[in-house]
Short mmCIF file of C-alpha atoms in Angstrom, two decimals:
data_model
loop_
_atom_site.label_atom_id
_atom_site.label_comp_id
_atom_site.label_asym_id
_atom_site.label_seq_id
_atom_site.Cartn_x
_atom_site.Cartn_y
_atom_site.Cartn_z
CA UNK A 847 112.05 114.94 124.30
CA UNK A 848 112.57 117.79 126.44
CA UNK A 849 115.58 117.73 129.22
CA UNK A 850 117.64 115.28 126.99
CA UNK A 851 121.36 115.56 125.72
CA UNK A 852 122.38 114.66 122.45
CA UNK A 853 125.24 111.93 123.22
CA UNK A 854 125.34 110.20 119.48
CA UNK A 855 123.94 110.17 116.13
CA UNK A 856 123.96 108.96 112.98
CA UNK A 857 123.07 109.91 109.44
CA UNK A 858 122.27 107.88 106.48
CA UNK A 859 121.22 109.15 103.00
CA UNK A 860 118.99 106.80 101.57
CA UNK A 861 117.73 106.81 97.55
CA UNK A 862 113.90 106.35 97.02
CA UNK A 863 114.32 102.69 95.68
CA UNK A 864 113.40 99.69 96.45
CA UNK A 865 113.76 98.14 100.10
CA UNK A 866 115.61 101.53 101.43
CA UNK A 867 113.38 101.51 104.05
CA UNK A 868 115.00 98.09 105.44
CA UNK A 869 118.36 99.54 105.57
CA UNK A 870 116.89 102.67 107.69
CA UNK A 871 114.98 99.66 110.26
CA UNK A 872 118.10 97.63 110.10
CA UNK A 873 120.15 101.01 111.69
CA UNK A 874 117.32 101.70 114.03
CA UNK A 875 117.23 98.17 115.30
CA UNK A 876 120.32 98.28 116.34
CA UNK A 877 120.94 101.63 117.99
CA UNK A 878 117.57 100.14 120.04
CA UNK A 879 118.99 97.27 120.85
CA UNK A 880 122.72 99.58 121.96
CA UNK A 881 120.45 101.76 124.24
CA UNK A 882 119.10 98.43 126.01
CA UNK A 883 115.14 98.32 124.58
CA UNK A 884 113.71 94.62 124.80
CA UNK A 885 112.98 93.13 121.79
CA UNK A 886 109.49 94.34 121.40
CA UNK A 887 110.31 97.65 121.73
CA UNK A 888 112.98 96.90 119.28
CA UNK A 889 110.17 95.75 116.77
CA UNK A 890 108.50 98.89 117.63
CA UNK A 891 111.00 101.22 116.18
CA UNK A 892 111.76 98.64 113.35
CA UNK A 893 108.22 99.29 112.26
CA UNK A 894 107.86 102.91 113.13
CA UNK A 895 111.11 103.88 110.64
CA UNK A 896 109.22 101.07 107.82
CA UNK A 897 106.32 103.52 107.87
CA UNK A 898 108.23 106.38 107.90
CA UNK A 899 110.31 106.00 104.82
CA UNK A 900 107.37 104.18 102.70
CA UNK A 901 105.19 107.51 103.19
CA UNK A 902 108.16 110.10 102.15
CA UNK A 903 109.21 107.53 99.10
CA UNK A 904 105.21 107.25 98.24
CA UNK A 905 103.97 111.13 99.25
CA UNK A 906 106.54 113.29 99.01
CA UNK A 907 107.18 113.56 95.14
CA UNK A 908 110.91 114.79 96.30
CA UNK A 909 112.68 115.50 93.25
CA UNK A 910 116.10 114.38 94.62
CA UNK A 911 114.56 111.15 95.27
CA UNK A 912 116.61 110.77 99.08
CA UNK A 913 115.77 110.69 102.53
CA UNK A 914 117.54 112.00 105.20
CA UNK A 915 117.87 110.06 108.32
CA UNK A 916 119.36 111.00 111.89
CA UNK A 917 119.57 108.90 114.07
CA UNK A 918 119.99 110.39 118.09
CA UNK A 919 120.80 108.70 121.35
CA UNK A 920 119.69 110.70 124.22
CA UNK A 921 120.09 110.59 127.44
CA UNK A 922 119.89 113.32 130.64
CA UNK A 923 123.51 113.06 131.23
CA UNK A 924 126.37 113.39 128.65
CA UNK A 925 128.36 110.73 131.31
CA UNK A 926 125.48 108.62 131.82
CA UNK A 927 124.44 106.11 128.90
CA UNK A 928 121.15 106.97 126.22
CA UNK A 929 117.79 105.78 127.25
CA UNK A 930 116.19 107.07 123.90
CA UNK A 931 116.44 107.04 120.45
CA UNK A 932 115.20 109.86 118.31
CA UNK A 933 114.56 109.63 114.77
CA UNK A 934 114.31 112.34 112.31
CA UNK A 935 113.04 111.34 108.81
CA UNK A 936 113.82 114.27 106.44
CA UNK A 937 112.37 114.37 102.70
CA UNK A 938 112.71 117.74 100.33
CA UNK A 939 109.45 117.14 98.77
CA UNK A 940 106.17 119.55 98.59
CA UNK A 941 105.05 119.15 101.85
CA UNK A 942 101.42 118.42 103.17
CA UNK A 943 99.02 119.72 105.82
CA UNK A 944 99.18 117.65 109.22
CA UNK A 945 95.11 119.05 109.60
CA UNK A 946 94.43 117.92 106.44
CA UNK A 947 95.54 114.04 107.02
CA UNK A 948 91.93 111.77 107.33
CA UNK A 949 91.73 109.69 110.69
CA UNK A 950 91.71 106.31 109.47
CA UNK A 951 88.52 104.53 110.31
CA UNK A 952 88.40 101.00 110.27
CA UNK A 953 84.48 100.51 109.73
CA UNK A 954 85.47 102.70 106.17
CA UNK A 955 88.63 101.13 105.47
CA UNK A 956 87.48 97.20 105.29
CA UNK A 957 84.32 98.33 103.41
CA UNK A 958 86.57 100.83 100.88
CA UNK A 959 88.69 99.36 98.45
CA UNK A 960 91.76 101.48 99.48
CA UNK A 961 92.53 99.88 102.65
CA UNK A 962 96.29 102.44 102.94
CA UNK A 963 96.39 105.33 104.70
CA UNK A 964 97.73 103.91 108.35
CA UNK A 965 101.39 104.97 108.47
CA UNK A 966 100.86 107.93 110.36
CA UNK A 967 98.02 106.14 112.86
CA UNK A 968 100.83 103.44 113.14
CA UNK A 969 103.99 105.30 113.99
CA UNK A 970 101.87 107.17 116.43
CA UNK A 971 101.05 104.31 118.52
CA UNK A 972 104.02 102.83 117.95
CA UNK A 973 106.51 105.58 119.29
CA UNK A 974 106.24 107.34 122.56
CA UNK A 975 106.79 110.91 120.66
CA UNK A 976 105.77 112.05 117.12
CA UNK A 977 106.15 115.38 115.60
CA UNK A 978 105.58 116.16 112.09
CA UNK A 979 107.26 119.57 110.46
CA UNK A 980 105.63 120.29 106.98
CA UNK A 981 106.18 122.82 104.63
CA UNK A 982 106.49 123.55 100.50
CA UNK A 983 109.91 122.77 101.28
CA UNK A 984 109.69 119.41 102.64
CA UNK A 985 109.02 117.15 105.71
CA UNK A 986 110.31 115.86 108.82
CA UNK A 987 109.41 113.24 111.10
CA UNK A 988 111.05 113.13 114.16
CA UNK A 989 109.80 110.10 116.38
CA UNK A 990 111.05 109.58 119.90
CA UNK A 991 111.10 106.42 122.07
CA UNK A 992 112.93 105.68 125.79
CA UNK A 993 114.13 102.34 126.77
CA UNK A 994 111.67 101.82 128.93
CA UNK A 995 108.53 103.85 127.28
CA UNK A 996 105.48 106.04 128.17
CA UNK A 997 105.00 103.94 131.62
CA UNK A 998 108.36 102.99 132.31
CA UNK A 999 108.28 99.73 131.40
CA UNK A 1000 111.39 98.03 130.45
#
């Protein structure tokens, strides 16, 4: 999100165990709900981060078994308050190709017996931004979403 400042943020470790990922959507719930999103945006985000985490604790094959999480309220003004929250899932596993990753389709995934393979489909429609940094050194998602989204809805 270009033409933003960074006014807060907020890191969490997390261990790849069990139910870590509801930690990471309880903290983005509520810095959505600080910066003023309605609850379905809320939900959004909640969802978005779910994804997130479950594909770095599933894919990644991290050998320090963490995530990193950052958590940043923008806004244009550093005396004005946020109007978006950006979200930067970090994992130190082996990486993966971005052109490689299969467009779900659903035609193939209700006839298939793997039905996975969504969480990057999801978190795209869910979040007004997504950008994925890969490499044999790890992976980062950072996701962006405003208060009022794509349209300027509120």
């Amino acid at each position: 999100m270009t033409g933003r400042t960074r006014l807060r943020e907020v890191k969490l470790t997390l261990p790849m165990a069990p139910d870590m990922e509801v930690v990471a959507s309880q903290a983005a719930s509520s810095l959505a709900a600080f910066i003023g999103m309605t609850p379905d945006r809320v939900d959004e985000v909640r969802l978005a981060v779910v994804e997130c985490c479950i594909n770095a604790f599933e894919h990644s094959r991290s050998e320090d078994r963490k995530v990193d999480i950052t958590f940043s309220l923008l806004g244009h003004d550093p005396s004005a308050e946020p109007d978006t929250l950006e979200i930067a899932v970090h994992d130190e596993g082996v990486g993966f190709s971005v052109n490689d990753v299969e467009e779900p389709r659903i035609e193939a995934k209700l006839r298939g017996s793997r039905k996975r393979g969504w969480g990057l489909k999801i978190m795209q429609g869910l979040m007004d931004e997504v950008r994925i940094l890969s490499s044999t050194h790890g992976t980062t998602v950072v996701m962006c979403k405003t208060r009022g989204g794509r349209d300027g809805e509120r």
